[in-house]
Coordinates of C-alpha atoms in Angstrom, one line a residue:
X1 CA -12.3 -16.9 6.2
X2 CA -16.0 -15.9 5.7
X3 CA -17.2 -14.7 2.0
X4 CA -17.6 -11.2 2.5
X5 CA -21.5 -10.3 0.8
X6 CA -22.4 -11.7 4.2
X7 CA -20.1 -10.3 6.7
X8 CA -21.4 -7.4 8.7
X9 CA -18.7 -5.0 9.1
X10 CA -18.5 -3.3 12.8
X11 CA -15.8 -0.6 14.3
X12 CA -12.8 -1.4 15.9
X13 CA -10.3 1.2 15.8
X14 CA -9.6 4.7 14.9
X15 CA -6.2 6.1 14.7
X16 CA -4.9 9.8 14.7
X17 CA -6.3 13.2 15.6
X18 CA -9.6 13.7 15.2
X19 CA -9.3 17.7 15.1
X20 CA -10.9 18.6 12.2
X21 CA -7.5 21.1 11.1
X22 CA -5.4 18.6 9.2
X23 CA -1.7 19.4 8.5
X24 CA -0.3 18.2 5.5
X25 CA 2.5 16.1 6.5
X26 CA 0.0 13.8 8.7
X27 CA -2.3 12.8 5.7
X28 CA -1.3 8.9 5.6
X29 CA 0.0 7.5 2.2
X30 CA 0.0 4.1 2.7
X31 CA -1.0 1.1 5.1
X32 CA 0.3 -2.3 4.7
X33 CA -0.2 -5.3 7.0
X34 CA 2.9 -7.6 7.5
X35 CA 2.4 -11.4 6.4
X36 CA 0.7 -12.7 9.9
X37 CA -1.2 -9.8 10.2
X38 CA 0.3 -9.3 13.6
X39 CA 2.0 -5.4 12.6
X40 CA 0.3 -2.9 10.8
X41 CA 2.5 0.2 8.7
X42 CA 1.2 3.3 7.9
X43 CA 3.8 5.6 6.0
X44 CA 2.5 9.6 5.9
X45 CA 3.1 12.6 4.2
X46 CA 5.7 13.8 6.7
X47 CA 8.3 11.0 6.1
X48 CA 7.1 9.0 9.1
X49 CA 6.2 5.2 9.3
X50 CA 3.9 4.1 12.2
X51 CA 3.6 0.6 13.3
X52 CA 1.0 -1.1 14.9
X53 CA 1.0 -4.2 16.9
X54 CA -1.8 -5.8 17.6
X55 CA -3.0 -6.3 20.7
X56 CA -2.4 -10.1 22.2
X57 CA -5.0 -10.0 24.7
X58 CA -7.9 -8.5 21.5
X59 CA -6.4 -11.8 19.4
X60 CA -7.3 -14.3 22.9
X61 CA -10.6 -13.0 23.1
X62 CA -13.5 -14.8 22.4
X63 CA -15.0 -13.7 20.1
X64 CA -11.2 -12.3 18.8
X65 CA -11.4 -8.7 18.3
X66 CA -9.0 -6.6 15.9
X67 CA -7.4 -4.1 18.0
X68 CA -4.2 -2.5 17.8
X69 CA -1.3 -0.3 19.9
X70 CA 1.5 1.6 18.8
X71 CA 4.6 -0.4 18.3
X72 CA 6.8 1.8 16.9
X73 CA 7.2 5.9 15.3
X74 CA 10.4 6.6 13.2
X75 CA 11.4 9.7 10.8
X76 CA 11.6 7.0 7.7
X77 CA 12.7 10.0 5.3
X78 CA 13.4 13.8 5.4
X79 CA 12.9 16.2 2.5
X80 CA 15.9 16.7 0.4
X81 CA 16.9 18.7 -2.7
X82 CA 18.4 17.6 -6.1
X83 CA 20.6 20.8 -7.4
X84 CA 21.4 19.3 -10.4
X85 CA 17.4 19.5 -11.4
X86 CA 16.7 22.5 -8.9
X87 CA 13.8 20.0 -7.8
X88 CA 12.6 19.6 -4.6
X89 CA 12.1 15.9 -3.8
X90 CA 9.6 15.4 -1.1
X91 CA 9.6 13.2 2.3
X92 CA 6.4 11.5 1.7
X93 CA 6.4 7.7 2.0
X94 CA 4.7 6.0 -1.1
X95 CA 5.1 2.6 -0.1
X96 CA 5.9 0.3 2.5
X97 CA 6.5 -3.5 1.7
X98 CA 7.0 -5.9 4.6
X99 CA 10.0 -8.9 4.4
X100 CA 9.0 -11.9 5.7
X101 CA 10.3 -12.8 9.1
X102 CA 12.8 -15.2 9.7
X103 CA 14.2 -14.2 13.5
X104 CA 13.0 -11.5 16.5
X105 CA 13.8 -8.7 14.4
X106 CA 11.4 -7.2 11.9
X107 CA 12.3 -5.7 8.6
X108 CA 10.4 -3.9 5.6
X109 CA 10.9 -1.2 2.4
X110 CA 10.1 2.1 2.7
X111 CA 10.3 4.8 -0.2
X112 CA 9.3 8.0 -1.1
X113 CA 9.8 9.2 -4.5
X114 CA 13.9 8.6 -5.1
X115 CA 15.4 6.5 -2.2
X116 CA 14.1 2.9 -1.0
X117 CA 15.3 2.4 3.1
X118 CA 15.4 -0.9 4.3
X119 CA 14.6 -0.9 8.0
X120 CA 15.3 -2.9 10.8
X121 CA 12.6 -3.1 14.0
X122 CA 14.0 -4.8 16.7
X123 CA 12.7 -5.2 20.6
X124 CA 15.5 -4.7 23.3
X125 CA 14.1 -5.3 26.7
X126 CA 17.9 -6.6 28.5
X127 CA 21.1 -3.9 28.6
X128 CA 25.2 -4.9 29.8
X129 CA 26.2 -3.3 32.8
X130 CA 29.6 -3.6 34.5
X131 CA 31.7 -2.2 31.6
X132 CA 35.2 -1.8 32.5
X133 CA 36.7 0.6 30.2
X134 CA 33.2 2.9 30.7
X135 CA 30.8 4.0 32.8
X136 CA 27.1 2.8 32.2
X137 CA 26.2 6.2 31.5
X138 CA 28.9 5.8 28.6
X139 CA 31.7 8.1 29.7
X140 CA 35.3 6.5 29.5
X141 CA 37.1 5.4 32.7
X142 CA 40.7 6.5 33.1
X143 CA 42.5 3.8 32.7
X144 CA 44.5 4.4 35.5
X145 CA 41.5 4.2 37.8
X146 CA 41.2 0.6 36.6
X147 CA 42.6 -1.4 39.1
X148 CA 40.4 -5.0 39.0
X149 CA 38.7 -6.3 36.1
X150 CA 34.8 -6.7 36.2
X151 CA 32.2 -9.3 34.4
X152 CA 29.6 -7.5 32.8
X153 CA 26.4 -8.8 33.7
X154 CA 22.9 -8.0 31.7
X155 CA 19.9 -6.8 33.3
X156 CA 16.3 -6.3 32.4
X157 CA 15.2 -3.1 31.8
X158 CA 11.7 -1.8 30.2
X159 CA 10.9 -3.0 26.4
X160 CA 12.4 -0.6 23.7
X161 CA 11.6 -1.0 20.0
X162 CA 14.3 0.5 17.6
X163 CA 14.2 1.0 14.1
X164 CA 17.4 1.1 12.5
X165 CA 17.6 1.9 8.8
X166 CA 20.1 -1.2 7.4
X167 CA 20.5 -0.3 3.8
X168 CA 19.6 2.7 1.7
X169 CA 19.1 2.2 -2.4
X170 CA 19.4 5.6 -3.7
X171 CA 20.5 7.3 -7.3
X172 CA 18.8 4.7 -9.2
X173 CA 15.4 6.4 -10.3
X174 CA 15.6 9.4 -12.7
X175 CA 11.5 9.3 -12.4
X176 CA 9.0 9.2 -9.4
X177 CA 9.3 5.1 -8.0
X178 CA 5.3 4.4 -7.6
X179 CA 6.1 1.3 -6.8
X180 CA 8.3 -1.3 -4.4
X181 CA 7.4 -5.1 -4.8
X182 CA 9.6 -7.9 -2.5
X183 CA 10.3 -11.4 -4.9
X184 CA 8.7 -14.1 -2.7
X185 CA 12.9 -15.5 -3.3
X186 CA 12.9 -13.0 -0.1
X187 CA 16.2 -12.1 -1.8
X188 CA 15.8 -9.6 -4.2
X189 CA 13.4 -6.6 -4.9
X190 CA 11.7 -4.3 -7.8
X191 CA 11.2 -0.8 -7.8
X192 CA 9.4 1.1 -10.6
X193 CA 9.1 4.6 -11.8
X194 CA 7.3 6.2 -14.5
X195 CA 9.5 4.8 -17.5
X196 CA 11.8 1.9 -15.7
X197 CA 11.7 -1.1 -13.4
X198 CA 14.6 -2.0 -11.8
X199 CA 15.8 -5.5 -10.2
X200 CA 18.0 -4.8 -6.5
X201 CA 19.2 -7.5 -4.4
X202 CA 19.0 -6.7 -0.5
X203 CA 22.4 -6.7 0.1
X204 CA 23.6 -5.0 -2.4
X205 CA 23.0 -1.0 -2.7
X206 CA 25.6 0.3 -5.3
X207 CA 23.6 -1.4 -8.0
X208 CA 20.8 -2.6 -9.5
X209 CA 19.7 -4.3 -12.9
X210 CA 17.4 -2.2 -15.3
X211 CA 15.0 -4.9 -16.5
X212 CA 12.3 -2.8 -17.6
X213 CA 12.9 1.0 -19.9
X214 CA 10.4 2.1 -21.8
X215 CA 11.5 5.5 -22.4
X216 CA 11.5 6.2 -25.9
X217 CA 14.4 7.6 -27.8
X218 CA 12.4 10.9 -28.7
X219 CA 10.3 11.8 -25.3
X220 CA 8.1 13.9 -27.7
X221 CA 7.0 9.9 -28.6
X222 CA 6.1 9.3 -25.6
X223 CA 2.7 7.3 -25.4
X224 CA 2.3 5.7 -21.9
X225 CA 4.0 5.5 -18.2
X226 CA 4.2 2.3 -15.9
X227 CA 1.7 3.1 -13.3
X228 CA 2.2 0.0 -10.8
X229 CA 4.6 -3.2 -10.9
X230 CA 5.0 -6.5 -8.5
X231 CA 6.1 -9.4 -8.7
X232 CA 4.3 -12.9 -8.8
X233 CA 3.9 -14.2 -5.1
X234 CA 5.4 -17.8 -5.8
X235 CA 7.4 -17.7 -9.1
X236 CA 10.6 -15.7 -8.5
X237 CA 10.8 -15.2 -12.2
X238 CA 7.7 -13.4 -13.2
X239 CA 6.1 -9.9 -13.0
X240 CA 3.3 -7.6 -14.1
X241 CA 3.0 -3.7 -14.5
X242 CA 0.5 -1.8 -15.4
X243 CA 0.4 1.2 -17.9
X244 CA -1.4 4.4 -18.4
X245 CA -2.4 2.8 -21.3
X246 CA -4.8 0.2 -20.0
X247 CA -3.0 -2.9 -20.5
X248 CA -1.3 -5.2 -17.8
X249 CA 2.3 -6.9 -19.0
X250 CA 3.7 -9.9 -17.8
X251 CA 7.5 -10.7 -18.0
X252 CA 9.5 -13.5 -17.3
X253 CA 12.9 -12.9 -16.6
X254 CA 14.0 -16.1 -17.8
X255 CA 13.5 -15.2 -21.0
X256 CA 15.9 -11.8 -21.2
X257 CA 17.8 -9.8 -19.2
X258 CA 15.9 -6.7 -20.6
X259 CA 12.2 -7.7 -20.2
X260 CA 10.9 -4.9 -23.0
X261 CA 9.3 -8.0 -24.7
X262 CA 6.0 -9.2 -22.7
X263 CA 5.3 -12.7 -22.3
X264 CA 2.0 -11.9 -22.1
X265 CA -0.3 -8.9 -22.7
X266 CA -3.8 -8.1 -20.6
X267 CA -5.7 -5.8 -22.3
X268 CA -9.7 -4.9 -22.8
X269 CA -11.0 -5.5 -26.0
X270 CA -11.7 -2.0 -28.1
X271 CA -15.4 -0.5 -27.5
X272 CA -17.0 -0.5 -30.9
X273 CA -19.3 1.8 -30.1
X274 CA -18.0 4.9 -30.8
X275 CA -20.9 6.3 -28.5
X276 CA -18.8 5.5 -25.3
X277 CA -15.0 7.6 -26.6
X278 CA -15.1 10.3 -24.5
X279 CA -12.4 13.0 -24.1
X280 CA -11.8 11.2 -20.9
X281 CA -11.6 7.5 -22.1
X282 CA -7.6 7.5 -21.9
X283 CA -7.8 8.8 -18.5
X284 CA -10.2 6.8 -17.2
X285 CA -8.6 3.9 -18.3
X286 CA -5.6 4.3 -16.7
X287 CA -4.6 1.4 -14.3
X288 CA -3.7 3.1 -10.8
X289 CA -2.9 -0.4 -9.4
X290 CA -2.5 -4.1 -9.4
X291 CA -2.1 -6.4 -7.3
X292 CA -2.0 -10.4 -7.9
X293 CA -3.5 -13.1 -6.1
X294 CA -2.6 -14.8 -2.8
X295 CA -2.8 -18.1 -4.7
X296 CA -0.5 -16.1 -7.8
X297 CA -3.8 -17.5 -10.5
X298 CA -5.6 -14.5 -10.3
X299 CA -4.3 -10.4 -10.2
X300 CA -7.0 -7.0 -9.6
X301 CA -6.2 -4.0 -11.9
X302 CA -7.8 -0.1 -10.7
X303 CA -8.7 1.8 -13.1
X304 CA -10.6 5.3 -12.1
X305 CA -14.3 3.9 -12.2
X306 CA -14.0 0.4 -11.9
X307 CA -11.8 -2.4 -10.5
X308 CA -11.0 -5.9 -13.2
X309 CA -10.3 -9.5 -12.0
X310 CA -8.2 -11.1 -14.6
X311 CA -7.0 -15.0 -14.9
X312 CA -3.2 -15.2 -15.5
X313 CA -4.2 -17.8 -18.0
X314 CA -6.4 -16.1 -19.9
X315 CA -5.1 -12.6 -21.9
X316 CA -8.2 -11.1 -23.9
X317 CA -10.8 -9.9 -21.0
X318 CA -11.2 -9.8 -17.4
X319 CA -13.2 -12.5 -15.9
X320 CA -15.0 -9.7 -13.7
X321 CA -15.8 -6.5 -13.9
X322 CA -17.6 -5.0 -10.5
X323 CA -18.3 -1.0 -11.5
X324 CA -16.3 1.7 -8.2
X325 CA -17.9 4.7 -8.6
X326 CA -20.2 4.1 -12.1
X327 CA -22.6 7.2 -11.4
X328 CA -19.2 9.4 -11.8
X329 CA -19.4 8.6 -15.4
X330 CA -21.8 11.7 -15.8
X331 CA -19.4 13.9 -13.9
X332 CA -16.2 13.6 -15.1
X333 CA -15.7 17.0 -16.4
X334 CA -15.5 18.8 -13.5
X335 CA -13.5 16.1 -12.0
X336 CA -11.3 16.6 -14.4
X337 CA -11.7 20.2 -13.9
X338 CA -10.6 19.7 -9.9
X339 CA -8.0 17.0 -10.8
X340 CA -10.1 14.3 -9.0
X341 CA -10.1 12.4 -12.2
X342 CA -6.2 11.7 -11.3
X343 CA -6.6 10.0 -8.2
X344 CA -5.0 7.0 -7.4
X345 CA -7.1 4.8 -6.0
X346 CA -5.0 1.3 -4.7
X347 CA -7.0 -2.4 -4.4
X348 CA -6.5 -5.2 -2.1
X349 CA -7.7 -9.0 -1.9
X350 CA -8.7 -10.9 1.5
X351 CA -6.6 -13.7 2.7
X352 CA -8.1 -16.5 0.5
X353 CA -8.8 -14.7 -2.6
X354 CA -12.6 -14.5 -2.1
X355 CA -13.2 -11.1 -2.0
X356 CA -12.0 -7.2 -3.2
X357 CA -11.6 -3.9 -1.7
X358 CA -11.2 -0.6 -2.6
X359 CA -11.8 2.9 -2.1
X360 CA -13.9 5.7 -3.0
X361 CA -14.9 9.5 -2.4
X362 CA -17.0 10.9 0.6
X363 CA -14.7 7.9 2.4
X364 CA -16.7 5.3 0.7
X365 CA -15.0 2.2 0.3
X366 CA -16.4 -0.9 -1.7
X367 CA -15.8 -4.6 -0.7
X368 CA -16.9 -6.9 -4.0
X369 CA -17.5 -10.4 -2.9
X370 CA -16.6 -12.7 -5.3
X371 CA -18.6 -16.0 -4.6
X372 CA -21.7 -14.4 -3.8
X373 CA -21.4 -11.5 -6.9
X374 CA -22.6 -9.0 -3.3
X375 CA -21.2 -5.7 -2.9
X376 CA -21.7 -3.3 -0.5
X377 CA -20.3 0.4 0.1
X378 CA -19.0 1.5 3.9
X379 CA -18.1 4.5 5.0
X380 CA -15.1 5.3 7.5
X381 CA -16.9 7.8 9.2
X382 CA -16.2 9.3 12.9
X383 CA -19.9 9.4 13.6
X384 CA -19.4 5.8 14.2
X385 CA -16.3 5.5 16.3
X386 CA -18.2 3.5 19.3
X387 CA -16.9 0.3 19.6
X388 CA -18.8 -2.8 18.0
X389 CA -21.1 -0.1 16.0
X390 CA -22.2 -2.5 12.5
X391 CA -21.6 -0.1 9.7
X392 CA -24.6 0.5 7.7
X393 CA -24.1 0.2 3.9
X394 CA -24.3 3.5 1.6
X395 CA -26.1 4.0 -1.5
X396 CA -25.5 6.5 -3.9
X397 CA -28.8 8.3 -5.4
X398 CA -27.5 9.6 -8.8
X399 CA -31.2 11.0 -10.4
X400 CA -35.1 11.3 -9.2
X401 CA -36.5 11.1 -5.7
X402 CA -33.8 10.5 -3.1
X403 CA -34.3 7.7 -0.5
X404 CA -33.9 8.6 3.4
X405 CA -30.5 6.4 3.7
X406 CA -29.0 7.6 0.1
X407 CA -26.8 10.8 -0.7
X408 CA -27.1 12.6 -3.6
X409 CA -24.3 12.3 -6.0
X410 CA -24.1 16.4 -6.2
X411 CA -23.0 16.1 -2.6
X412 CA -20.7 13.8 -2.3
X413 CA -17.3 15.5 -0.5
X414 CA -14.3 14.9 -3.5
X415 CA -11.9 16.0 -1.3
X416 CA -12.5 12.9 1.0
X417 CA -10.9 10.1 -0.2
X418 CA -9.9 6.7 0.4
X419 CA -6.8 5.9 -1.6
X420 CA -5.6 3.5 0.6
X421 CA -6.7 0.2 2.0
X422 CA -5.5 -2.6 3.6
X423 CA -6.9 -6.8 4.5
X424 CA -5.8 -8.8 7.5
X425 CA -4.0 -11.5 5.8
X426 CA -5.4 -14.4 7.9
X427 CA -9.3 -12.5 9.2
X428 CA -11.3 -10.3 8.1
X429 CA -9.8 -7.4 9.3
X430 CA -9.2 -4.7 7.4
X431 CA -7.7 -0.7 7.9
X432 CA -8.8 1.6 6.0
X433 CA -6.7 5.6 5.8
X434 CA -8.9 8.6 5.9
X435 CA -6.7 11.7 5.3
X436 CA -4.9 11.4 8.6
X437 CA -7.2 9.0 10.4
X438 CA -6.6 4.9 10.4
X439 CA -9.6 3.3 10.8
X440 CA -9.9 -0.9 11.4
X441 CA -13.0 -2.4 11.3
X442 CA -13.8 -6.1 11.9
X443 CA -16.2 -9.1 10.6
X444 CA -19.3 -8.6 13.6
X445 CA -18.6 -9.6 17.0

């Protein structure tokens, strides 16, 4: 797969309306590829998961393009009401994890804030007919009527995709879950809310194993919140999660049932200068996501202006730091006035390690390449929805004469944001979610 300073991005794809009235429940809140790369999931604000297929006869082409139909729609979750807390608890999906495949059928995670569905996708394209104790429109025969027995026979009938929800984990999260993560043991699962991480096994849904709580005794003492959690993609044993504090913990279940003690402990050394401690230093430096390596050496923490690249091996820094958003640094006050300042922005890596994206406002999003130390900003814009268009990079003015190509940091739209992104595990492909739009982009024809 190319290093990405030097890939020209071009259009592909965009998906959704592109009225400029927006309803809520279509904004999308999350996009995940599956491991080939061959179904794309987008989970919304409504409850409903999308998948895309991609398109067999884009993936022949020479040069292969990244294109992608519809595959599948399904109502995932429906709002729902907890009396004993008079809370409302929402239908929006907050992640999607994807199980790898091991026959026809497809199957992945979905959750919104309390219950985690495990869902079945499966292709039907044959159906019995002959039935002798029913009609094949399903009505039952008399039995009196029956007076010869038939063979049912199976005919071909037009492709059908179903999506069948197998098991449903519920009652096990007294907080929001922010977070699903599959154990590469394919077996069992992790889900984490503000204060606990729980360990499920896939068959099992009356219970689950609390291996992470730290709510305190006194909530009054309360001092930090898990933000993000997964597990390590070849060691079954070992985890990370990420606090509002900051700091990255890795645990090893081996070592405990109850992983409260770390095995190890990534944090950022102090600033010294007291110049830089802000009223907004604790906010800002609150991890929103983080996500390890393909290759399980490396992991990518979010905080709100930059994004970190830590070695699993190595506890006291980050080995990179590539700055988001830096010339927000001056504004944060009245982000924090309009609650931008709480956005949570999620990261991704490409297939082989060597590059980082993530998202941005004014539907910027930044792709760091790591070999080259290039970055460039894109924007998912509909002024460029022609097929093959190259994306033209974006730069930021934040003071003094403004170029012709650069925006002014005054008037940059906060309210479009790209929270969500998403790399082709095997090509550089990625999809990136623009309020209700899904846009894919590809390396240049």
């Amino acid at each position: 797969m190319a290093g990405n300073g030097e890939t020209s991005w071009c259009f592909s794809q965009i998906k959704g309306a592109l009225d400029d009235d927006v309803t809520e429940a279509d904004i999308i809140s999350c996009v995940e590829f599956n491991h080939d790369g061959e179904l794309l999931a987008t989970g919304d604000k409504g409850g409903r998961v999308v998948i895309f297929q991609r398109d067999p006869s884009s993936k022949a082409s020479t040069p292969r393009r990244g294109e992608y139909n519809v595959y599948s729609t399904f109502q995932s979750h429906e709002p729902e009401f907890d009396y004993l807390k008079s809370l409302e608890i929402e239908e929006k999906i907050n992640k999607i994890r994807w199980l790898k495949r091991k026959n026809q059928s497809h199957f992945l995670l979905s959750t919104n804030d309390k219950t985690i569905k495990l869902w079945k996708v499966s292709e039907r394209d044959k159906r019995v007919e002959g039935y002798n104790t029913r009609e094949d429109n399903g009505s039952i025969r008399d039995p009196s009527s029956i007076n010869s027995l038939r063979v049912p026979s199976i005919k071909p009938m037009d492709l059908m995709v179903e999506a069948s929800p197998r098991r449903i984990f519920a009652n096990a999260h007294t907080y929001h879950i922010n977070s699903i993560s599959v154990n590469s043991d394919q077996e069992t699962y992790l889900s984490a809310d503000d204060l606990r991480i729980n360990l499920w096994h896939l068959e099992i849904t009356d219970q689950s194993f609390n291996i992470v709580d730290i709510k305190p005794a006194n909530m009054e003492e309360l001092t930090e919140v898990i933000t993000a959690a997964e597990f390590h993609p070849t060691e079954c044993n070992v985890f990370v999660y990420s606090s509002s504090k900051g700091t990255i913990r890795l645990c090893d279940m081996r070592s405990s049932a109850l992983c409260d003690r770390h095995a190890k402990l990534f944090e950022e050394p102090e600033d010294v200068d007291t110049t830089n401690k802000s009223f907004f230093r604790e906010i800002i430096s609150s991890i929103s996501d983080v996500k390890l390596s393909n290759s399980g050496r490396y992991m990518i923490s979010r905080d709100y202006l930059s994004i970190k690249v830590w070695d699993l091996h190595m506890e006291t820094k980050p080995i990179e730091t590539y700055p988001v958003h830096e010339y927000l640094r001056t504004k944060l006050c009245s982000l924090y006035e309009n609650d931008c300042i709480f956005d949570k922005f999620e990261c991704c890596w490409n297939g082989n390690d060597s590059a980082i994206m993530t998202g941005s406002y004014n539907n910027f999003f930044r792709i760091f390449d790591r070999n080259t130390n290039k970055d460039v900003t894109l924007e998912a814009s509909r002024d460029i929805i022609k097929p093959k268009t190259v994306l033209k990079p974006r730069k930021v003015c934040t003071g003094g004469k403004r170029k012709k190509d650069e925006i002014s940091v005054d008037c940059l739209a906060f309210n479009k944001r790209i929270l969500h992104t998403a790399w082709h595990p095997l090509e550089n492909i990625i999809a990136v979610a623009a309020t209700n739009n899904l846009f894919i982009f590809q390396d240049k024809f």
